[in-house]
Amino acid sequence: MSDIEAIQAQLVSEIEAAADAGAVEALRVSALGKAGSITALLKTLGGMSPEERQAQGPRIHTLRETVTAALGARKAALDAAELDVKLAAETIDMSLPADTAPRGSVHPVSQVMDELAEIFADMGFAVATGPEIEDDWRNFTALNIPETHPARAMHDTFYFPDKDAEGRAMLLRTHTSPVQIRTMMSEEPPIRIIAPGRVYRSDSDATHTPMFHQVEGLVIDRNIHMGHLKWTLETFLKAYFERDDIVLRLRPSYFPFTEPSAEVDVGYKQEKGRRIVGGNGDDEGHAWMELLGSGMVNRRVIANCGLDPDEWQGFAFGVGVDRLAMLKYGMDDLRAFFDGDLRWLSHYGFGALSVPTLSGGISA
Ligand code: PHE
């Protein structure tokens, strides 16, 4: 019966040419379905003589198996091709530029805080944080500012109406110095930290906003003296302003939590209405500008934190982050920092992908 071989050849070539899964299925139904051609051939076996059936049976079964295998192979090939097309279409080239202009920028305050963290990390300082809602013990008392001290009034503190569970008055921290207390009470010396963050005082004009930013520095170790303080500040300010001609002047001052205390002035000159930091304040055309508060940590503060002041000494400093930003990047009104004006942000903001590094250039 050469017609069986003919049917097989015909079906296999049609299956191999099937263009899609629908065509394969249609061929399967026409051959193997209830009314299919191979099904019909199988039915004829019943009406055959035993000899005839013995001869025809295996041929018809082979036909069915060959066609079934061809259908399966074609279906698998079509599925694989379909998957390839899909994968090719879904490929994402991560090296292509984004098809929208990048939006948003890094706020100068964040930029300066990143620059500070980078500079101080290089000198072995970790970044510490504390809450903006503080108690008056950590913000004042532990820092050697007793209840009756005039410094409390000077800080123009925002108080909360209720006291905390320990009966301490709650307030918005007026400086980052309470992080000194938190760090000394929770960590074993030696300590080297900076603590950047928001602080609050009830004060508002072109150079004062009720919320502003400070960065605190604290070093506690053995045999620390003011030379370490001066070197640290000089190294920091040279790196921050990215120039070597930074000249500092340490002026005796008073803070309850440092003894002795020094206010640090930096030499600057006026250029096109802008203060350019650098040079000696006593030179022709130069002047001194007060930049930060500092001093050797008062023995009482060290003792208040449970450390032995005969064993541990250190220095601390505090500086306004917004002030540092204004001096380096030339803004003249502090209030604009907190207006959220997109034009100001796109003018003074920094690219989100250019992270400050000492090797790559702090403000690059
Ligand atoms: N906390 C002080 C202020 O806000 C600054 C300061 C910090 C001074 C650390 C000395 C040491 O004015």
Tab-separated table of C-alpha atoms and ligand atoms in Angstrom:
chain	number	residue	atom	x	y	z
A	1	MET	CA	0.000	0.000	0.000
A	2	SER	CA	2.133	2.803	-1.213
A	3	ASP	CA	-0.673	5.290	-0.405
A	4	ILE	CA	0.326	5.076	3.300
A	5	GLU	CA	3.855	6.183	2.448
A	6	ALA	CA	2.400	8.882	0.225
A	7	ILE	CA	0.111	10.171	3.033
A	8	GLN	CA	3.099	10.160	5.423
A	9	ALA	CA	5.357	12.106	3.072
A	10	GLN	CA	2.604	14.585	2.318
A	11	LEU	CA	1.683	15.172	5.991
A	12	VAL	CA	5.285	15.462	7.185
A	13	SER	CA	6.123	18.066	4.559
A	14	GLU	CA	2.975	20.073	5.381
A	15	ILE	CA	3.841	19.915	9.113
A	16	GLU	CA	7.390	21.086	8.492
A	17	ALA	CA	6.056	24.019	6.484
A	18	ALA	CA	3.431	25.017	9.096
A	19	ALA	CA	3.931	28.729	9.786
A	20	ASP	CA	2.540	28.902	13.327
A	21	ALA	CA	1.009	26.987	16.225
A	22	GLY	CA	-2.490	27.372	14.726
A	23	ALA	CA	-1.430	25.689	11.458
A	24	VAL	CA	0.220	22.819	13.400
A	25	GLU	CA	-2.971	22.300	15.388
A	26	ALA	CA	-5.109	22.298	12.228
A	27	LEU	CA	-2.872	19.603	10.702
A	28	ARG	CA	-3.069	17.527	13.891
A	29	VAL	CA	-6.872	17.612	13.807
A	30	SER	CA	-7.000	16.764	10.110
A	31	ALA	CA	-4.743	13.717	10.615
A	32	LEU	CA	-5.320	12.469	14.167
A	33	GLY	CA	-8.654	14.054	15.118
A	34	LYS	CA	-11.931	12.114	15.302
A	35	ALA	CA	-12.530	12.588	11.592
A	36	GLY	CA	-8.821	12.666	10.728
A	37	SER	CA	-7.238	10.786	7.865
A	38	ILE	CA	-5.021	8.571	10.050
A	39	THR	CA	-7.914	7.893	12.437
A	40	ALA	CA	-9.910	6.729	9.441
A	41	LEU	CA	-7.081	4.394	8.362
A	42	LEU	CA	-6.885	2.937	11.895
A	43	LYS	CA	-10.634	2.228	11.731
A	44	THR	CA	-10.175	0.127	8.563
A	45	LEU	CA	-8.065	-2.374	10.582
A	46	GLY	CA	-11.276	-3.771	12.156
A	47	GLY	CA	-12.673	-4.892	8.797
A	48	MET	CA	-9.480	-6.656	7.656
A	49	SER	CA	-8.627	-10.312	7.601
A	50	PRO	CA	-6.036	-11.336	10.225
A	51	GLU	CA	-3.302	-11.667	7.545
A	52	GLU	CA	-4.117	-8.309	6.059
A	53	ARG	CA	-4.190	-6.694	9.526
A	54	GLN	CA	-0.807	-8.223	10.363
A	55	ALA	CA	0.659	-6.650	7.244
A	56	GLN	CA	-1.125	-3.255	7.411
A	57	GLY	CA	-1.267	-2.736	11.207
A	58	PRO	CA	2.415	-1.915	11.773
A	59	ARG	CA	2.505	0.404	8.727
A	60	ILE	CA	-0.485	2.430	9.914
A	61	HIS	CA	0.899	2.623	13.468
A	62	THR	CA	4.280	3.760	12.154
A	63	LEU	CA	2.466	6.395	10.105
A	64	ARG	CA	0.693	7.634	13.239
A	65	GLU	CA	3.896	7.737	15.300
A	66	THR	CA	5.875	9.510	12.606
A	67	VAL	CA	3.197	12.141	12.164
A	68	THR	CA	2.833	12.605	15.963
A	69	ALA	CA	6.597	13.066	16.304
A	70	ALA	CA	6.688	15.544	13.398
A	71	LEU	CA	3.881	17.581	14.997
A	72	GLY	CA	5.737	17.675	18.338
A	73	ALA	CA	9.021	18.703	16.727
A	74	ARG	CA	7.422	21.481	14.685
A	75	LYS	CA	5.581	22.820	17.734
A	76	ALA	CA	8.804	22.896	19.772
A	77	ALA	CA	10.666	24.680	16.970
A	78	LEU	CA	7.926	27.306	16.633
A	79	ASP	CA	7.827	27.859	20.444
A	80	ALA	CA	11.596	28.332	20.574
A	81	ALA	CA	11.519	30.819	17.693
A	82	GLU	CA	8.704	32.757	19.377
A	83	LEU	CA	10.680	32.946	22.642
A	84	ASP	CA	13.758	34.192	20.784
A	85	VAL	CA	11.748	37.003	19.192
A	86	LYS	CA	10.285	37.942	22.570
A	87	LEU	CA	13.678	37.948	24.309
A	88	ALA	CA	15.202	40.036	21.540
A	89	ALA	CA	12.369	42.574	21.856
A	90	GLU	CA	12.722	42.792	25.643
A	91	THR	CA	16.479	43.363	25.685
A	92	ILE	CA	17.461	46.427	27.749
A	93	ASP	CA	20.745	48.112	26.912
A	94	MET	CA	21.839	49.534	30.245
A	95	SER	CA	24.600	51.495	28.557
A	96	LEU	CA	22.211	53.694	26.577
A	97	PRO	CA	21.515	57.209	27.909
A	98	ALA	CA	18.139	57.742	29.602
A	99	ASP	CA	15.529	58.990	27.133
A	100	THR	CA	14.317	61.721	29.518
A	101	ALA	CA	16.413	64.542	30.889
A	102	PRO	CA	17.387	63.784	34.508
A	103	ARG	CA	15.245	65.745	36.947
A	104	GLY	CA	16.021	66.923	40.426
A	105	SER	CA	19.313	67.936	41.945
A	106	VAL	CA	21.179	67.461	45.177
A	107	HIS	CA	20.475	70.349	47.557
A	108	PRO	CA	23.610	72.337	48.507
A	109	VAL	CA	23.089	71.403	52.175
A	110	SER	CA	23.129	67.704	51.301
A	111	GLN	CA	26.105	68.249	49.027
A	112	VAL	CA	28.077	70.025	51.759
A	113	MET	CA	27.170	67.341	54.309
A	114	ASP	CA	28.434	64.701	51.854
A	115	GLU	CA	31.619	66.704	51.334
A	116	LEU	CA	32.136	66.964	55.112
A	117	ALA	CA	31.542	63.244	55.630
A	118	GLU	CA	34.054	62.489	52.882
A	119	ILE	CA	36.718	64.843	54.248
A	120	PHE	CA	36.362	63.665	57.839
A	121	ALA	CA	36.154	59.991	56.887
A	122	ASP	CA	39.653	60.420	55.506
A	123	MET	CA	40.756	61.580	58.960
A	124	GLY	CA	39.117	58.581	60.645
A	125	PHE	CA	35.853	60.207	61.758
A	126	ALA	CA	32.588	58.255	61.702
A	127	VAL	CA	29.216	59.947	61.169
A	128	ALA	CA	26.939	59.977	64.253
A	129	THR	CA	23.340	61.126	64.496
A	130	GLY	CA	20.836	62.062	67.160
A	131	PRO	CA	17.158	63.007	67.265
A	132	GLU	CA	15.938	66.511	66.478
A	133	ILE	CA	13.502	66.281	69.409
A	134	GLU	CA	15.783	66.270	72.439
A	135	ASP	CA	15.426	66.547	76.192
A	136	ASP	CA	16.817	69.511	78.069
A	137	TRP	CA	19.292	67.332	79.959
A	138	ARG	CA	21.187	66.320	76.802
A	139	ASN	CA	20.727	69.670	75.039
A	140	PHE	CA	21.746	71.774	78.067
A	141	THR	CA	22.339	70.262	81.508
A	142	ALA	CA	24.811	67.514	80.534
A	143	LEU	CA	26.650	70.113	78.447
A	144	ASN	CA	27.232	72.113	81.604
A	145	ILE	CA	24.464	74.623	80.885
A	146	PRO	CA	22.442	74.605	84.114
A	147	GLU	CA	18.827	75.735	84.329
A	148	THR	CA	19.707	79.270	85.348
A	149	HIS	CA	22.467	79.722	82.796
A	150	PRO	CA	21.978	82.692	80.438
A	151	ALA	CA	23.027	80.463	77.513
A	152	ARG	CA	19.619	78.769	77.723
A	153	ALA	CA	17.909	82.045	76.991
A	154	MET	CA	20.451	82.865	74.268
A	155	HIS	CA	19.494	79.744	72.361
A	156	ASP	CA	15.893	80.898	71.722
A	157	THR	CA	14.662	77.396	72.322
A	158	PHE	CA	11.436	75.892	70.987
A	159	TYR	CA	9.964	73.879	73.862
A	160	PHE	CA	7.226	71.241	73.727
A	161	PRO	CA	4.306	71.647	76.147
A	162	ASP	CA	4.759	68.180	77.700
A	163	LYS	CA	7.658	66.595	79.546
A	164	ASP	CA	9.010	63.113	78.750
A	165	ALA	CA	8.575	59.973	80.925
A	166	GLU	CA	11.576	60.960	83.079
A	167	GLY	CA	10.131	64.418	83.700
A	168	ARG	CA	12.599	66.149	81.393
A	169	ALA	CA	11.456	69.107	79.330
A	170	MET	CA	11.378	68.286	75.619
A	171	LEU	CA	12.625	70.676	72.968
A	172	LEU	CA	13.856	70.979	69.405
A	173	ARG	CA	17.617	70.695	69.767
A	174	THR	CA	19.269	74.100	69.500
A	175	HIS	CA	22.628	72.670	68.407
A	176	THR	CA	24.186	69.349	67.447
A	177	SER	CA	26.157	69.234	70.723
A	178	PRO	CA	23.699	66.797	72.408
A	179	VAL	CA	25.092	64.191	69.973
A	180	GLN	CA	28.385	64.571	71.914
A	181	ILE	CA	26.532	63.415	75.024
A	182	ARG	CA	24.758	60.572	73.218
A	183	THR	CA	28.009	59.337	71.695
A	184	MET	CA	30.071	59.524	74.895
A	185	MET	CA	27.333	57.653	76.775
A	186	SER	CA	26.921	54.896	74.219
A	187	GLU	CA	30.453	54.327	72.927
A	188	GLU	CA	33.780	53.446	74.454
A	189	PRO	CA	36.551	55.948	73.740
A	190	PRO	CA	38.560	56.582	71.658
A	191	ILE	CA	35.852	58.495	69.806
A	192	ARG	CA	36.117	60.377	66.553
A	193	ILE	CA	32.792	61.491	65.118
A	194	ILE	CA	31.116	64.217	63.189
A	195	ALA	CA	27.383	64.765	63.653
A	196	PRO	CA	25.656	66.706	60.885
A	197	GLY	CA	21.995	67.596	61.206
A	198	ARG	CA	19.150	70.032	61.675
A	199	VAL	CA	18.943	72.398	64.616
A	200	TYR	CA	16.262	74.903	65.614
A	201	ARG	CA	16.197	78.365	67.119
A	202	SER	CA	13.448	80.927	67.195
A	203	ASP	CA	15.200	83.444	64.980
A	204	SER	CA	14.603	84.711	61.431
A	205	ASP	CA	16.259	87.187	59.053
A	206	ALA	CA	18.488	87.044	55.947
A	207	THR	CA	21.182	85.104	57.778
A	208	HIS	CA	19.052	83.235	60.364
A	209	THR	CA	16.254	80.734	59.770
A	210	PRO	CA	14.307	78.943	62.538
A	211	MET	CA	15.749	75.684	61.237
A	212	PHE	CA	19.332	75.450	60.057
A	213	HIS	CA	22.111	72.889	59.869
A	214	GLN	CA	25.201	72.302	61.938
A	215	VAL	CA	27.955	69.780	61.967
A	216	GLU	CA	29.450	68.825	65.290
A	217	GLY	CA	32.882	67.311	65.667
A	218	LEU	CA	34.047	65.329	68.691
A	219	VAL	CA	37.330	63.619	69.489
A	220	ILE	CA	37.847	61.814	72.805
A	221	ASP	CA	41.112	60.008	73.418
A	222	ARG	CA	44.168	60.086	75.664
A	223	ASN	CA	46.578	63.044	75.579
A	224	ILE	CA	44.539	65.179	73.199
A	225	HIS	CA	45.442	68.880	73.160
A	226	MET	CA	44.572	72.058	71.280
A	227	GLY	CA	47.235	71.387	68.660
A	228	HIS	CA	45.156	68.436	67.479
A	229	LEU	CA	42.101	70.682	67.302
A	230	LYS	CA	43.869	73.344	65.261
A	231	TRP	CA	45.417	70.818	62.854
A	232	THR	CA	42.080	69.071	62.365
A	233	LEU	CA	40.237	72.303	61.587
A	234	GLU	CA	42.978	73.545	59.280
A	235	THR	CA	43.091	70.262	57.361
A	236	PHE	CA	39.296	70.185	57.126
A	237	LEU	CA	38.941	73.782	55.917
A	238	LYS	CA	41.723	73.445	53.328
A	239	ALA	CA	40.071	70.340	51.918
A	240	TYR	CA	36.590	71.867	52.070
A	241	PHE	CA	37.451	75.185	50.401
A	242	GLU	CA	39.832	73.353	48.076
A	243	ARG	CA	42.671	75.795	48.579
A	244	ASP	CA	45.909	75.800	50.548
A	245	ASP	CA	46.008	79.464	51.578
A	246	ILE	CA	43.397	79.068	54.351
A	247	VAL	CA	44.621	80.955	57.427
A	248	LEU	CA	42.914	80.444	60.802
A	249	ARG	CA	42.843	82.605	63.882
A	250	LEU	CA	41.830	81.055	67.197
A	251	ARG	CA	40.223	83.662	69.434
A	252	PRO	CA	39.625	82.981	73.154
A	253	SER	CA	35.915	82.585	73.764
A	254	TYR	CA	33.448	80.936	76.089
A	255	PHE	CA	31.195	77.914	75.754
A	256	PRO	CA	29.974	76.145	78.908
A	257	PHE	CA	30.835	72.737	77.427
A	258	THR	CA	34.420	73.491	76.388
A	259	GLU	CA	37.330	74.768	78.468
A	260	PRO	CA	39.296	76.480	77.133
A	261	SER	CA	37.098	77.605	74.266
A	262	ALA	CA	38.074	79.233	70.999
A	263	GLU	CA	36.172	80.850	68.245
A	264	VAL	CA	37.796	80.186	64.915
A	265	ASP	CA	38.055	82.965	62.373
A	266	VAL	CA	39.112	82.494	58.809
A	267	GLY	CA	40.823	85.099	56.614
A	268	TYR	CA	38.854	86.311	53.606
A	269	LYS	CA	38.694	89.110	51.087
A	270	GLN	CA	35.752	90.773	49.429
A	271	GLU	CA	35.501	90.186	45.668
A	272	LYS	CA	32.578	91.329	43.507
A	273	GLY	CA	30.351	91.520	46.571
A	274	ARG	CA	31.337	87.985	47.595
A	275	ARG	CA	33.463	86.786	50.464
A	276	ILE	CA	36.351	84.700	49.149
A	277	VAL	CA	37.905	82.579	51.874
A	278	GLY	CA	41.708	82.467	51.930
A	279	GLY	CA	44.692	84.546	52.900
A	280	ASN	CA	45.660	86.251	56.121
A	281	GLY	CA	42.971	88.499	57.619
A	282	ASP	CA	45.642	91.022	58.632
A	283	ASP	CA	46.943	91.453	55.075
A	284	GLU	CA	46.003	94.369	52.827
A	285	GLY	CA	42.354	94.048	51.731
A	286	HIS	CA	41.720	91.007	53.914
A	287	ALA	CA	39.572	90.607	57.007
A	288	TRP	CA	38.659	87.915	59.566
A	289	MET	CA	35.331	86.184	59.621
A	290	GLU	CA	34.020	84.096	62.488
A	291	LEU	CA	33.388	80.575	61.239
A	292	LEU	CA	33.067	78.092	64.069
A	293	GLY	CA	33.010	77.454	67.790
A	294	SER	CA	35.388	74.980	69.384
A	295	GLY	CA	37.370	74.033	72.433
A	296	MET	CA	38.655	71.280	74.679
A	297	VAL	CA	35.718	69.274	76.027
A	298	ASN	CA	34.982	70.479	79.556
A	299	ARG	CA	35.946	67.943	82.267
A	300	ARG	CA	32.462	68.253	83.699
A	301	VAL	CA	30.884	67.169	80.413
A	302	ILE	CA	33.168	64.135	80.247
A	303	ALA	CA	32.238	63.251	83.839
A	304	ASN	CA	28.518	63.813	83.153
A	305	CYS	CA	28.791	61.089	80.509
A	306	GLY	CA	30.311	58.633	82.973
A	307	LEU	CA	33.889	58.851	81.712
A	308	ASP	CA	36.955	59.644	83.830
A	309	PRO	CA	38.197	63.115	82.814
A	310	ASP	CA	41.672	62.304	84.198
A	311	GLU	CA	41.961	59.529	81.646
A	312	TRP	CA	40.043	60.947	78.687
A	313	GLN	CA	40.312	64.350	77.042
A	314	GLY	CA	39.226	65.688	73.748
A	315	PHE	CA	38.092	68.550	71.639
A	316	ALA	CA	34.817	69.532	70.027
A	317	PHE	CA	33.719	71.991	67.418
A	318	GLY	CA	30.488	73.155	65.845
A	319	VAL	CA	29.939	74.912	62.538
A	320	GLY	CA	26.943	76.012	60.482
A	321	VAL	CA	26.570	73.844	57.378
A	322	ASP	CA	24.417	76.409	55.557
A	323	ARG	CA	27.054	79.043	56.277
A	324	LEU	CA	29.763	76.789	54.851
A	325	ALA	CA	27.636	76.244	51.739
A	326	MET	CA	27.030	79.987	51.274
A	327	LEU	CA	30.736	80.768	51.570
A	328	LYS	CA	31.812	78.111	49.107
A	329	TYR	CA	29.026	78.326	46.556
A	330	GLY	CA	28.161	82.021	46.754
A	331	MET	CA	24.509	82.201	47.844
A	332	ASP	CA	23.705	85.387	49.737
A	333	ASP	CA	20.293	84.738	51.329
A	334	LEU	CA	19.901	81.840	53.717
A	335	ARG	CA	16.090	81.864	53.472
A	336	ALA	CA	16.237	80.762	49.820
A	337	PHE	CA	17.781	77.480	51.010
A	338	PHE	CA	14.427	76.427	52.379
A	339	ASP	CA	11.968	77.905	49.857
A	340	GLY	CA	12.035	74.866	47.567
A	341	ASP	CA	12.138	77.131	44.492
A	342	LEU	CA	13.020	74.900	41.520
A	343	ARG	CA	14.900	77.708	39.754
A	344	TRP	CA	17.141	78.180	42.801
A	345	LEU	CA	17.635	74.426	43.076
A	346	SER	CA	18.545	74.007	39.425
A	347	HIS	CA	20.987	76.908	39.696
A	348	TYR	CA	22.689	75.935	42.962
A	349	GLY	CA	21.900	72.195	43.056
A	350	PHE	CA	24.345	69.417	42.257
A	351	GLY	CA	24.104	66.477	39.870
A	352	ALA	CA	22.746	63.424	41.640
A	353	LEU	CA	25.413	61.178	40.131
A	354	SER	CA	28.512	63.237	40.963
A	355	VAL	CA	29.393	62.059	44.446
A	356	PRO	CA	32.046	64.113	46.273
A	357	THR	CA	35.307	62.235	46.742
A	358	LEU	CA	38.739	63.381	47.839
A	359	SER	CA	40.399	61.745	44.846
A	360	GLY	CA	37.854	62.923	42.281
A	361	GLY	CA	37.549	66.477	43.619
A	362	ILE	CA	35.255	67.343	46.494
A	363	SER	CA	32.935	69.630	44.515
A	364	ALA	CA	33.636	68.250	41.009
B	1	PHE	N1	27.185	74.200	70.070
B	1	PHE	C1	27.816	75.474	69.820
B	1	PHE	C2	26.799	76.417	69.146
B	1	PHE	O1	25.818	75.935	68.614
B	1	PHE	C3	29.013	75.334	68.926
B	1	PHE	C4	30.129	74.576	69.552
B	1	PHE	C5	30.201	73.194	69.416
B	1	PHE	C6	31.092	75.214	70.298
B	1	PHE	C7	31.229	72.479	70.006
B	1	PHE	C8	32.128	74.518	70.881
B	1	PHE	C9	32.194	73.169	70.733
B	1	PHE	O2	26.958	77.597	69.124
